[in-house]
PDB file of C-alpha atoms and ligand atoms in Angstrom:
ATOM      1  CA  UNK A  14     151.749 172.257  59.804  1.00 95.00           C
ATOM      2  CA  UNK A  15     152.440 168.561  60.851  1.00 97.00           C
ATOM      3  CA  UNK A  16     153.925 166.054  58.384  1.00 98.00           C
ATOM      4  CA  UNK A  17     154.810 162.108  57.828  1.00 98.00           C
ATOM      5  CA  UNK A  18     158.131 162.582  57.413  1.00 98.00           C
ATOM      6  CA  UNK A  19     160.458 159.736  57.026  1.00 98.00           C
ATOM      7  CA  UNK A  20     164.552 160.153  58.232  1.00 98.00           C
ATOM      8  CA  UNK A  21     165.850 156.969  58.013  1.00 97.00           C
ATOM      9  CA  UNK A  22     164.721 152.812  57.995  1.00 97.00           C
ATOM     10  CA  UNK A  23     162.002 152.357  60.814  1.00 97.00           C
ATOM     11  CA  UNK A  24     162.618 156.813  61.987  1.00 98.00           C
ATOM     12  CA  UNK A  25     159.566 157.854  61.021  1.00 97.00           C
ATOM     13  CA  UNK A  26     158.680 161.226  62.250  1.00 98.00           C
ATOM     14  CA  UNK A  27     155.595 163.808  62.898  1.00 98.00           C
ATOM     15  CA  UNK A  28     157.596 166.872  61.914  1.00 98.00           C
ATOM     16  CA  UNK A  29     156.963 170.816  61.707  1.00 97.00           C
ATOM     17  CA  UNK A  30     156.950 171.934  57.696  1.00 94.00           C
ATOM     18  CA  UNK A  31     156.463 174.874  56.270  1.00 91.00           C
ATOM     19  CA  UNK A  32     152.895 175.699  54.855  1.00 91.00           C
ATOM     20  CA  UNK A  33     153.398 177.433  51.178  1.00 88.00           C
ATOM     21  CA  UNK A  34     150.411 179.755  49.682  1.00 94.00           C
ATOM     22  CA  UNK A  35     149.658 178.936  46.167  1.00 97.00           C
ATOM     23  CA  UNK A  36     151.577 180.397  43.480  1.00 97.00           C
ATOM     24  CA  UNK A  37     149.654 181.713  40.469  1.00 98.00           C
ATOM     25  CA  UNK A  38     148.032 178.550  38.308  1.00 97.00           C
ATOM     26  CA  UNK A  39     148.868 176.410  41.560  1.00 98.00           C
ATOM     27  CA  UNK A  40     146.225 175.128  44.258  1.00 98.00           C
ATOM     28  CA  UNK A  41     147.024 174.727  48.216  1.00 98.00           C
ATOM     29  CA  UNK A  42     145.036 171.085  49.232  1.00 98.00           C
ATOM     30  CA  UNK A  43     143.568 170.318  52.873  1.00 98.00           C
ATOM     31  CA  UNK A  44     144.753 166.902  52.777  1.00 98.00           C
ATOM     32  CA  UNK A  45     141.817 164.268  54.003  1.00 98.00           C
ATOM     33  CA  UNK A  46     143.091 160.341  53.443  1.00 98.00           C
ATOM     34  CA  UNK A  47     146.181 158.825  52.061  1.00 97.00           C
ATOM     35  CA  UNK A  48     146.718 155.424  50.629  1.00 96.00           C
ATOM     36  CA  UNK A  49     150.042 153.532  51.847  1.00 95.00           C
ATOM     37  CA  UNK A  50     152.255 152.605  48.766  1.00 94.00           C
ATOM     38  CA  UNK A  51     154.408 149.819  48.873  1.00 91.00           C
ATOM     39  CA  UNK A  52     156.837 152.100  48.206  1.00 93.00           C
ATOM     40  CA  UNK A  53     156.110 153.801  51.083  1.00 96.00           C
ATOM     41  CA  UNK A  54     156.815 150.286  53.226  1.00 96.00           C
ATOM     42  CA  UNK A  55     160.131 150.169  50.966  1.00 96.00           C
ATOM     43  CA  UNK A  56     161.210 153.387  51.938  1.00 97.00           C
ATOM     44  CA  UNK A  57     160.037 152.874  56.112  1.00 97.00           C
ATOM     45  CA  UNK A  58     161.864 149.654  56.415  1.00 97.00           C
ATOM     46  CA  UNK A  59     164.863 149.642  54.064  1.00 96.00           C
ATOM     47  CA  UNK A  60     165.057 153.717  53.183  1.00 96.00           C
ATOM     48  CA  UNK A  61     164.235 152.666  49.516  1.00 95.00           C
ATOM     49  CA  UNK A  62     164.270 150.173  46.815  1.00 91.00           C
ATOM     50  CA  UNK A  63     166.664 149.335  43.877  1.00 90.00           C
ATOM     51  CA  UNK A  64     169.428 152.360  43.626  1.00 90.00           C
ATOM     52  CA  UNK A  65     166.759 155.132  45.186  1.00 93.00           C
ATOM     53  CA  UNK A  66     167.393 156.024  48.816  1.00 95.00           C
ATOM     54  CA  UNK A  67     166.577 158.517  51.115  1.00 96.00           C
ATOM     55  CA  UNK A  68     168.860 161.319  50.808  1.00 96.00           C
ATOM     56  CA  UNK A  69     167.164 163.883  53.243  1.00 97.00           C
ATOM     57  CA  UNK A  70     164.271 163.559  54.903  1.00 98.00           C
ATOM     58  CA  UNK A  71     160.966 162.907  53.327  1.00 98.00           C
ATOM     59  CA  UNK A  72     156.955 163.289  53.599  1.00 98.00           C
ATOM     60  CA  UNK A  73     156.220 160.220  52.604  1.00 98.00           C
ATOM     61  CA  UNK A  74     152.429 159.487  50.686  1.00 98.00           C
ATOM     62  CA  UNK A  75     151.457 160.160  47.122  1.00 97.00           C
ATOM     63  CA  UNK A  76     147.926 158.243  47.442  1.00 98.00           C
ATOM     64  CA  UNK A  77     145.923 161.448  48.207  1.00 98.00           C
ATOM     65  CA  UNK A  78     143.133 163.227  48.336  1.00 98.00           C
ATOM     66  CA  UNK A  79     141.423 166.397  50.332  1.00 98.00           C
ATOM     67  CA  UNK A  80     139.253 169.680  49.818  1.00 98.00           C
ATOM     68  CA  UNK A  81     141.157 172.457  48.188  1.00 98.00           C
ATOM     69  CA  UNK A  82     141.330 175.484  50.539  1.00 98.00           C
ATOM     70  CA  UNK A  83     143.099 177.904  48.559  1.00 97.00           C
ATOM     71  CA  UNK A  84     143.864 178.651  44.661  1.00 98.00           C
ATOM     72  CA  UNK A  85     146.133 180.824  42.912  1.00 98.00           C
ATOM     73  CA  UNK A  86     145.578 183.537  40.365  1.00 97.00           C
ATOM     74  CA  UNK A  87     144.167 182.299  37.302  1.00 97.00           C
ATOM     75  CA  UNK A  88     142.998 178.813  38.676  1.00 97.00           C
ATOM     76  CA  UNK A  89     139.412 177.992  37.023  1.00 94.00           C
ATOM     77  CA  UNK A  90     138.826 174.208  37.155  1.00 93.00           C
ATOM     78  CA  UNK A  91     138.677 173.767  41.048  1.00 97.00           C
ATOM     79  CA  UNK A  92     138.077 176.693  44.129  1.00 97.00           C
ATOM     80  CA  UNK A  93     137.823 176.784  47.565  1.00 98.00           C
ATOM     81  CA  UNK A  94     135.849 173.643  49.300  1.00 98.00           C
ATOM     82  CA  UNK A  95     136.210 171.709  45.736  1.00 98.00           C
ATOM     83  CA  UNK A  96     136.983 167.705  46.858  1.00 98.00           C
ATOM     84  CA  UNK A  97     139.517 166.420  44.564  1.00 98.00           C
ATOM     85  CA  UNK A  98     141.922 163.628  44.239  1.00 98.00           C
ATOM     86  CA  UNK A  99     145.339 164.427  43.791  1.00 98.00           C
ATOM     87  CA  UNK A 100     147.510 162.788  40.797  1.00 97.00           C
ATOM     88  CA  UNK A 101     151.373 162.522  42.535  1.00 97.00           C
ATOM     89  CA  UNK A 102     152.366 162.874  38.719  1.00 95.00           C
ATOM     90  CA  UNK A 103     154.083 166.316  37.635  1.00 95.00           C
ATOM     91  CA  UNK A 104     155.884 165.729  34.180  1.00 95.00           C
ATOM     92  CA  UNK A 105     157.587 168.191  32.661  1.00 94.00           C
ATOM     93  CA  UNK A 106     155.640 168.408  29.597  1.00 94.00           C
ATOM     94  CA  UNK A 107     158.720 169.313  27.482  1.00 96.00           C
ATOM     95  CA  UNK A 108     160.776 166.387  27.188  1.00 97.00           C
ATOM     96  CA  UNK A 109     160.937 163.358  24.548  1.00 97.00           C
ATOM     97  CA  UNK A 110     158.368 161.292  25.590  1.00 97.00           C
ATOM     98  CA  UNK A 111     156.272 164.238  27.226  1.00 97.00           C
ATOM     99  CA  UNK A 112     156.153 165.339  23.184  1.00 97.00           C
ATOM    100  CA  UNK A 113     155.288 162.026  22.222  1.00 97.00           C
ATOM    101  CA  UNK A 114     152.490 161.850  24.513  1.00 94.00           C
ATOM    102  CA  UNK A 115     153.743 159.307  27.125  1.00 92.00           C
ATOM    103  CA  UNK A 116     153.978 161.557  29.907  1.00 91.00           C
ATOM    104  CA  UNK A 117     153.975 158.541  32.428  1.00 87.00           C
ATOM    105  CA  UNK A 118     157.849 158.018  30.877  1.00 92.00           C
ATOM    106  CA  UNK A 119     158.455 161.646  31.337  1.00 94.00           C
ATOM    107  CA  UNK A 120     162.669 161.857  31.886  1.00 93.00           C
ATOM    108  CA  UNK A 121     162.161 165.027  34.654  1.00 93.00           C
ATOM    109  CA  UNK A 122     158.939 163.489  36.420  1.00 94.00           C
ATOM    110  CA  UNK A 123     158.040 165.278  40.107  1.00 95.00           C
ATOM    111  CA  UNK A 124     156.271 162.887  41.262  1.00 96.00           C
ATOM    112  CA  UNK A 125     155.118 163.330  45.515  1.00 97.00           C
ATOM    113  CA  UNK A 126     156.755 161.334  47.982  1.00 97.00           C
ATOM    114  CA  UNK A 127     159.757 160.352  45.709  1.00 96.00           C
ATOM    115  CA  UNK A 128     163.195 160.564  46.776  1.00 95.00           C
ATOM    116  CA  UNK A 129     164.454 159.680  42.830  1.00 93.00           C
ATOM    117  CA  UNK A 130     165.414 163.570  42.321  1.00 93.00           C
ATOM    118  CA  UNK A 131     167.500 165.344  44.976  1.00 94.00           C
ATOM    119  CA  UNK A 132     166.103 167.432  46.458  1.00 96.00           C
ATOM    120  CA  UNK A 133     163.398 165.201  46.516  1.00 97.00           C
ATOM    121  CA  UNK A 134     159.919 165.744  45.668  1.00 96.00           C
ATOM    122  CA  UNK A 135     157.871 165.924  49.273  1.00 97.00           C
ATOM    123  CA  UNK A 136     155.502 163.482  49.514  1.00 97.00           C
ATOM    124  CA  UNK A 137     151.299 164.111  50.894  1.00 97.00           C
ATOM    125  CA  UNK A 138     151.226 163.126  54.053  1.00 98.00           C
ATOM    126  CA  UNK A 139     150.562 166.428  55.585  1.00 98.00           C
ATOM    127  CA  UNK A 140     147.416 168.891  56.538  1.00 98.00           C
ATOM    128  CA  UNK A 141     148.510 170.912  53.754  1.00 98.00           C
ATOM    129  CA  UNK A 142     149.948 170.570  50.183  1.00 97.00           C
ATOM    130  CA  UNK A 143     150.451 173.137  47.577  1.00 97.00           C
ATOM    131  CA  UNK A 144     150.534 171.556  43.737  1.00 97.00           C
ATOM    132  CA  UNK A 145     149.812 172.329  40.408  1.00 96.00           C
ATOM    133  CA  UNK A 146     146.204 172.861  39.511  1.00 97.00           C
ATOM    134  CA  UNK A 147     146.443 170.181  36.682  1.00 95.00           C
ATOM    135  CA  UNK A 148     146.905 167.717  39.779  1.00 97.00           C
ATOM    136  CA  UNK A 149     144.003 168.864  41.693  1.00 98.00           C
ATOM    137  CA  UNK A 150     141.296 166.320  40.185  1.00 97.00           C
ATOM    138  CA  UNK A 151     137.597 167.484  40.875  1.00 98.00           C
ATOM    139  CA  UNK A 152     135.711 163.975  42.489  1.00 98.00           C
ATOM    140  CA  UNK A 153     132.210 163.264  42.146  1.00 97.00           C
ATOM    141  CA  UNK A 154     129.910 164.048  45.316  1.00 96.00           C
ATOM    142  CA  UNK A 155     129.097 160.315  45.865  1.00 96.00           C
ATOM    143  CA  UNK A 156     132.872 159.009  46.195  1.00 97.00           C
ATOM    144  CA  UNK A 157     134.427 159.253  49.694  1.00 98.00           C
ATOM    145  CA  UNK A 158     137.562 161.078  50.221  1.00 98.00           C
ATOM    146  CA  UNK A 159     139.014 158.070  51.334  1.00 97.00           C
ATOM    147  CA  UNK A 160     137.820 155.893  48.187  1.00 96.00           C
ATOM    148  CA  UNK A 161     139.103 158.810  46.066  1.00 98.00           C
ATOM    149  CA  UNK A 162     142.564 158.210  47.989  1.00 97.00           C
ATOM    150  CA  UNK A 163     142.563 154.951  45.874  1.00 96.00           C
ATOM    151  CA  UNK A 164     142.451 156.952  42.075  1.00 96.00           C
ATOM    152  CA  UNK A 165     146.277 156.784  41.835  1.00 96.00           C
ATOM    153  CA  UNK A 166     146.581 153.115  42.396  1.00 96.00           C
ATOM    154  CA  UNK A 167     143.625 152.370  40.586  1.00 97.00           C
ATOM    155  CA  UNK A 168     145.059 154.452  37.686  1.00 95.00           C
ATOM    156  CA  UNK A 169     147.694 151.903  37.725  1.00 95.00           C
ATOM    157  CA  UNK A 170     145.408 148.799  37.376  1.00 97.00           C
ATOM    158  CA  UNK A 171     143.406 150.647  34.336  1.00 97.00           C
ATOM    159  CA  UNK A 172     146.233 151.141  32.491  1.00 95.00           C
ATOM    160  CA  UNK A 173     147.767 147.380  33.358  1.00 97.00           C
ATOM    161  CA  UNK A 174     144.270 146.584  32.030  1.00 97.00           C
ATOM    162  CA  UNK A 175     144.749 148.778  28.568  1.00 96.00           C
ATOM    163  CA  UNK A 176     147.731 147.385  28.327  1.00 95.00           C
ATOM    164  CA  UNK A 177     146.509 143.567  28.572  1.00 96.00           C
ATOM    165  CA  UNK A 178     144.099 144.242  25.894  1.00 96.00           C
ATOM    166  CA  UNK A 179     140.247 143.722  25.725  1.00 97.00           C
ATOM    167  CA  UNK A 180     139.344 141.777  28.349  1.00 98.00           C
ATOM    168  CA  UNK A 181     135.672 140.811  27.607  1.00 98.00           C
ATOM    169  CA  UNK A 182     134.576 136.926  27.989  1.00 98.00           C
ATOM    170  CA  UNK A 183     138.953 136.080  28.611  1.00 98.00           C
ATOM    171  CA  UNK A 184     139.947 133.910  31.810  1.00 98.00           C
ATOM    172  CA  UNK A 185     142.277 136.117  33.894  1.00 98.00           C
ATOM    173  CA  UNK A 186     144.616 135.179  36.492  1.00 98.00           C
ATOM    174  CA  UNK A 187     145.830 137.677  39.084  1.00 98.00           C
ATOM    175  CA  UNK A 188     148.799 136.684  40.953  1.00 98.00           C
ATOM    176  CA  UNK A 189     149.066 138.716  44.542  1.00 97.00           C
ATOM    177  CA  UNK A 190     145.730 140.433  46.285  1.00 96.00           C
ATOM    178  CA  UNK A 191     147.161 143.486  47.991  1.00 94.00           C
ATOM    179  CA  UNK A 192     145.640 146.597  47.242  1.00 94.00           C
ATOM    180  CA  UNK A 193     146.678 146.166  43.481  1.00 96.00           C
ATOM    181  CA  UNK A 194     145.853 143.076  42.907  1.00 98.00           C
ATOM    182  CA  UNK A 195     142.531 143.874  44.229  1.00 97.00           C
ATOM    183  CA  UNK A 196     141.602 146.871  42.107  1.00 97.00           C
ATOM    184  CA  UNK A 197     142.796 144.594  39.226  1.00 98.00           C
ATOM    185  CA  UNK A 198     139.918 142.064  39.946  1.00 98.00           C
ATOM    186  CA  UNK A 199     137.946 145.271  39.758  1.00 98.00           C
ATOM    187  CA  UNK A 200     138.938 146.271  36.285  1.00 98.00           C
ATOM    188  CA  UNK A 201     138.545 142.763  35.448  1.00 98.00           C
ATOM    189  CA  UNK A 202     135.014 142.414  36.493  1.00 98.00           C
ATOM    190  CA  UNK A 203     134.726 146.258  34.507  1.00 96.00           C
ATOM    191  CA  UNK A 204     136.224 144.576  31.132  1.00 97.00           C
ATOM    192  CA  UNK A 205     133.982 141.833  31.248  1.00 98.00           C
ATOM    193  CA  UNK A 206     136.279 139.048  32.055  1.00 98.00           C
ATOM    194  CA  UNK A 207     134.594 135.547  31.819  1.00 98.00           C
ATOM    195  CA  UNK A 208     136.652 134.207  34.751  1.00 98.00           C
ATOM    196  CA  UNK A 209     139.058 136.013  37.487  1.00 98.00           C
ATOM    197  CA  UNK A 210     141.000 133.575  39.699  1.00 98.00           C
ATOM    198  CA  UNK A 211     142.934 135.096  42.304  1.00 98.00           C
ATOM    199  CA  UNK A 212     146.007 133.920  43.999  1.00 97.00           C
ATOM    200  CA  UNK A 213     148.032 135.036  47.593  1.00 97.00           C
ATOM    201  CA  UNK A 214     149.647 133.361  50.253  1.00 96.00           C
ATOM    202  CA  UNK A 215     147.642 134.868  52.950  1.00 96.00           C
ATOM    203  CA  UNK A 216     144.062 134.551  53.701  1.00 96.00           C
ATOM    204  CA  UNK A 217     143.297 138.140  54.584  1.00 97.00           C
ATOM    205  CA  UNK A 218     143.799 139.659  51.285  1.00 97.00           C
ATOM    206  CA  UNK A 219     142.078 136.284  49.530  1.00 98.00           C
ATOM    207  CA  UNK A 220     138.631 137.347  51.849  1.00 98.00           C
ATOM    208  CA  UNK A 221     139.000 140.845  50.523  1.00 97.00           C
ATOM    209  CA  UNK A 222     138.929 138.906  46.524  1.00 98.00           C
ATOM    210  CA  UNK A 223     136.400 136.866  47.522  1.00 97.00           C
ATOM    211  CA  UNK A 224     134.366 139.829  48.108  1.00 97.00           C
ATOM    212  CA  UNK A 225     134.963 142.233  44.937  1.00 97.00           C
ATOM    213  CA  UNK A 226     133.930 138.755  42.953  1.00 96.00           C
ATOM    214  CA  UNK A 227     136.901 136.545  42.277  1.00 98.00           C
ATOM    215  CA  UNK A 228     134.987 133.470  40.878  1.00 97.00           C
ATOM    216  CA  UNK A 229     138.371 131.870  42.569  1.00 97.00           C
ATOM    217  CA  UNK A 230     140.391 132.930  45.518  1.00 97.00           C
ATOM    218  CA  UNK A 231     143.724 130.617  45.956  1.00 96.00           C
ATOM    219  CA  UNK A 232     145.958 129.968  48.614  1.00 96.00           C
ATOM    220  CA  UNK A 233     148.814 128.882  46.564  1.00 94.00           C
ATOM    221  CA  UNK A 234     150.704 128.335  50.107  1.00 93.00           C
ATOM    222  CA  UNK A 235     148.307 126.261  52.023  1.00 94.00           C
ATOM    223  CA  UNK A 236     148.042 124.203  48.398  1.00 91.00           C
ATOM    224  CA  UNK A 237     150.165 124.568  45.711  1.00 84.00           C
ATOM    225  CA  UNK A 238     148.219 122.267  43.299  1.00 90.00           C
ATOM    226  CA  UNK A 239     145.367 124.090  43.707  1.00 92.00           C
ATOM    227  CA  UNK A 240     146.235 125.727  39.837  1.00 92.00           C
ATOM    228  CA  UNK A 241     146.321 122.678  38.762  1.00 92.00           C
ATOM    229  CA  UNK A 242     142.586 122.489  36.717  1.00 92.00           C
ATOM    230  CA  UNK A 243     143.627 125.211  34.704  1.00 94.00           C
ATOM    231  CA  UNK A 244     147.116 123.616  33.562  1.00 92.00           C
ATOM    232  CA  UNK A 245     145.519 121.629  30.686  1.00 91.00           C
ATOM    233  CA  UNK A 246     147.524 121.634  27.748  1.00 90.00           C
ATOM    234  CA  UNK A 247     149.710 124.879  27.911  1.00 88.00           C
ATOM    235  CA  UNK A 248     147.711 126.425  30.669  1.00 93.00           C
ATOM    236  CA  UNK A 249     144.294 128.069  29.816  1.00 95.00           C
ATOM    237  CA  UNK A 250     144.439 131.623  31.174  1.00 97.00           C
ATOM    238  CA  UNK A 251     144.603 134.341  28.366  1.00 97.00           C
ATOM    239  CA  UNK A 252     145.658 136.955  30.448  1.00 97.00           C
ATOM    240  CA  UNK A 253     147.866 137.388  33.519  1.00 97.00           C
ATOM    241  CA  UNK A 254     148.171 139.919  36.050  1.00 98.00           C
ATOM    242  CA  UNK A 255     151.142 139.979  38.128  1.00 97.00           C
ATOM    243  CA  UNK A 256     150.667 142.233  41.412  1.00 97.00           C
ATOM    244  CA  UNK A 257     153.135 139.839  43.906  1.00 95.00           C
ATOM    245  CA  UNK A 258     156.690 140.600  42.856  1.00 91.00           C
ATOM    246  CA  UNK A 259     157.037 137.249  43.834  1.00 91.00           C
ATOM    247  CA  UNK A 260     159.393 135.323  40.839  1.00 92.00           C
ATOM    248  CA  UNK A 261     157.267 132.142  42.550  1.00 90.00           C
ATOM    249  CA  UNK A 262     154.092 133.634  41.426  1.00 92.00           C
ATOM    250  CA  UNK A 263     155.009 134.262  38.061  1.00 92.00           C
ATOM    251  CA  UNK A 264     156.913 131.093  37.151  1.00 91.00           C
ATOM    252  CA  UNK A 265     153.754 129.311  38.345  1.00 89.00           C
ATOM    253  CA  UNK A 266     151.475 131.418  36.255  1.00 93.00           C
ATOM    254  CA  UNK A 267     153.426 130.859  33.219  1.00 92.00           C
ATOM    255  CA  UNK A 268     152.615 126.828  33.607  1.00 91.00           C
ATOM    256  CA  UNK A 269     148.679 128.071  33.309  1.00 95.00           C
TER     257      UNK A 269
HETATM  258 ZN1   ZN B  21     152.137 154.069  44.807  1.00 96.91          ZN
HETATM  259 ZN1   ZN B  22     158.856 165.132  30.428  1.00 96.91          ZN
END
């Protein structure tokens, strides 16, 4: 089968790899869409990010979903021609913080499409992919492959939004509209938030706000005092969102 494999900064590649038949408890996936991390970007145009770089080559992708096409003995949850979204996430389930229930800070995490471990963990990008059948997540007949593509990222934004706390009648501010600061203004609008102002420095993603409901979408580059009404007295957001990675955005939101 053909995969997205990356080699090396800017060698990306359609390669040959091997198909694999599902083990027993496992499920083999015909993938349908995948979602482009920025990690993905990271690892096409500088090989990775921070210490983790590309050791070997790579299928890149971890934002998937597809139509399971084959399961292995003793699979019960999902069969043949189930639609499912796939969760990257494989923890190990016996460490620490597995134990303690925080399997998201798991110390052996497989997680697709991540060269952290050597060998590293092939990514989705792929016709096929064989995981366990804990990561095979059934979706309901309504959502698109595609839209189901967008669970892992979205995952993401629900727990940012756990972690900010209730969010019902608060003034939020996201800072950055790519595709996480979007599905934040989504979870906002879920929680209940009173106001969601939105800020980028380019007016594609600030359309795309516009539309999910932003009741304000900024350009903080065409005018940086546009913040400004909501810098009375120590600033009046309650809660901040940070999707950018820009240290401009967040020194900025700090003043509101
Ligand atoms: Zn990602
Ligand atoms: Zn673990």
């Amino acid at each position: 089968m053909r995969a997205v494999v990356i080699h090396a900064p800017k060698d990306l590649r359609i390669d040959s790899y091997p198909d694999a038949a599902p083990a027993p408890g496992e499920v083999r996936v015909r993938i349908a869409n995948g979602g482009i991390c920025g990690s993905d970007l990271h690892y096409y145009h500088h090989g990775g990010f921070g210490v983790v770089r590309i050791q070997q080559p790579m299928a890149l992708g971890h934002e998937i979903a597809g139509v399971v096409a084959d399961v292995g003995d003793g699979v019960t949850g999902v069969k043949p021609g189930t639609r499912v979204a796939v969760n990257p996430s494989r923890p190990c389930g016996q460490c620490l913080h597995c134990q303690e229930g925080m399997r998201n800070q798991c110390l052996d995490m497989r997680f697709l499409g991540s060269a952290m471990r050597f060998p590293h963990v092939q990514g989705g990008f792929r016709e096929f992919i064989t995981v366990d059948a804990t990561q095979a997540v059934p979706i309901a007949d309504r959502l698109s492959l595609a839209e189901a593509a967008v669970a892992e990222p979205l995952a993401v934004c629900l727990h940012a939004g756990k972690q900010a706390g209730p969010l019902l009648g608060k003034r939020v501010l996201i800072t950055g509209c790519g595709p996480i600061g979007a599905l934040m203004i989504l979870v906002s609008r879920f929680g209940g938030a009173a106001e969601i102002v939105v800020t980028d420095v380019a007016e594609a993603p600030l359309a795309v706000a516009r539309k999910l409901g932003a009741s304000h979408a900024i350009n903080v580059a065409a005018n940086a005092a546009a913040l400004d009404p909501w810098r009375t007295g120590k600033g009046v957001f309650d809660t901040l969102f940070e999707a950018s990675g820009n240290q401009a955005a967040l020194r900025t939101a700090l003043d509101v």
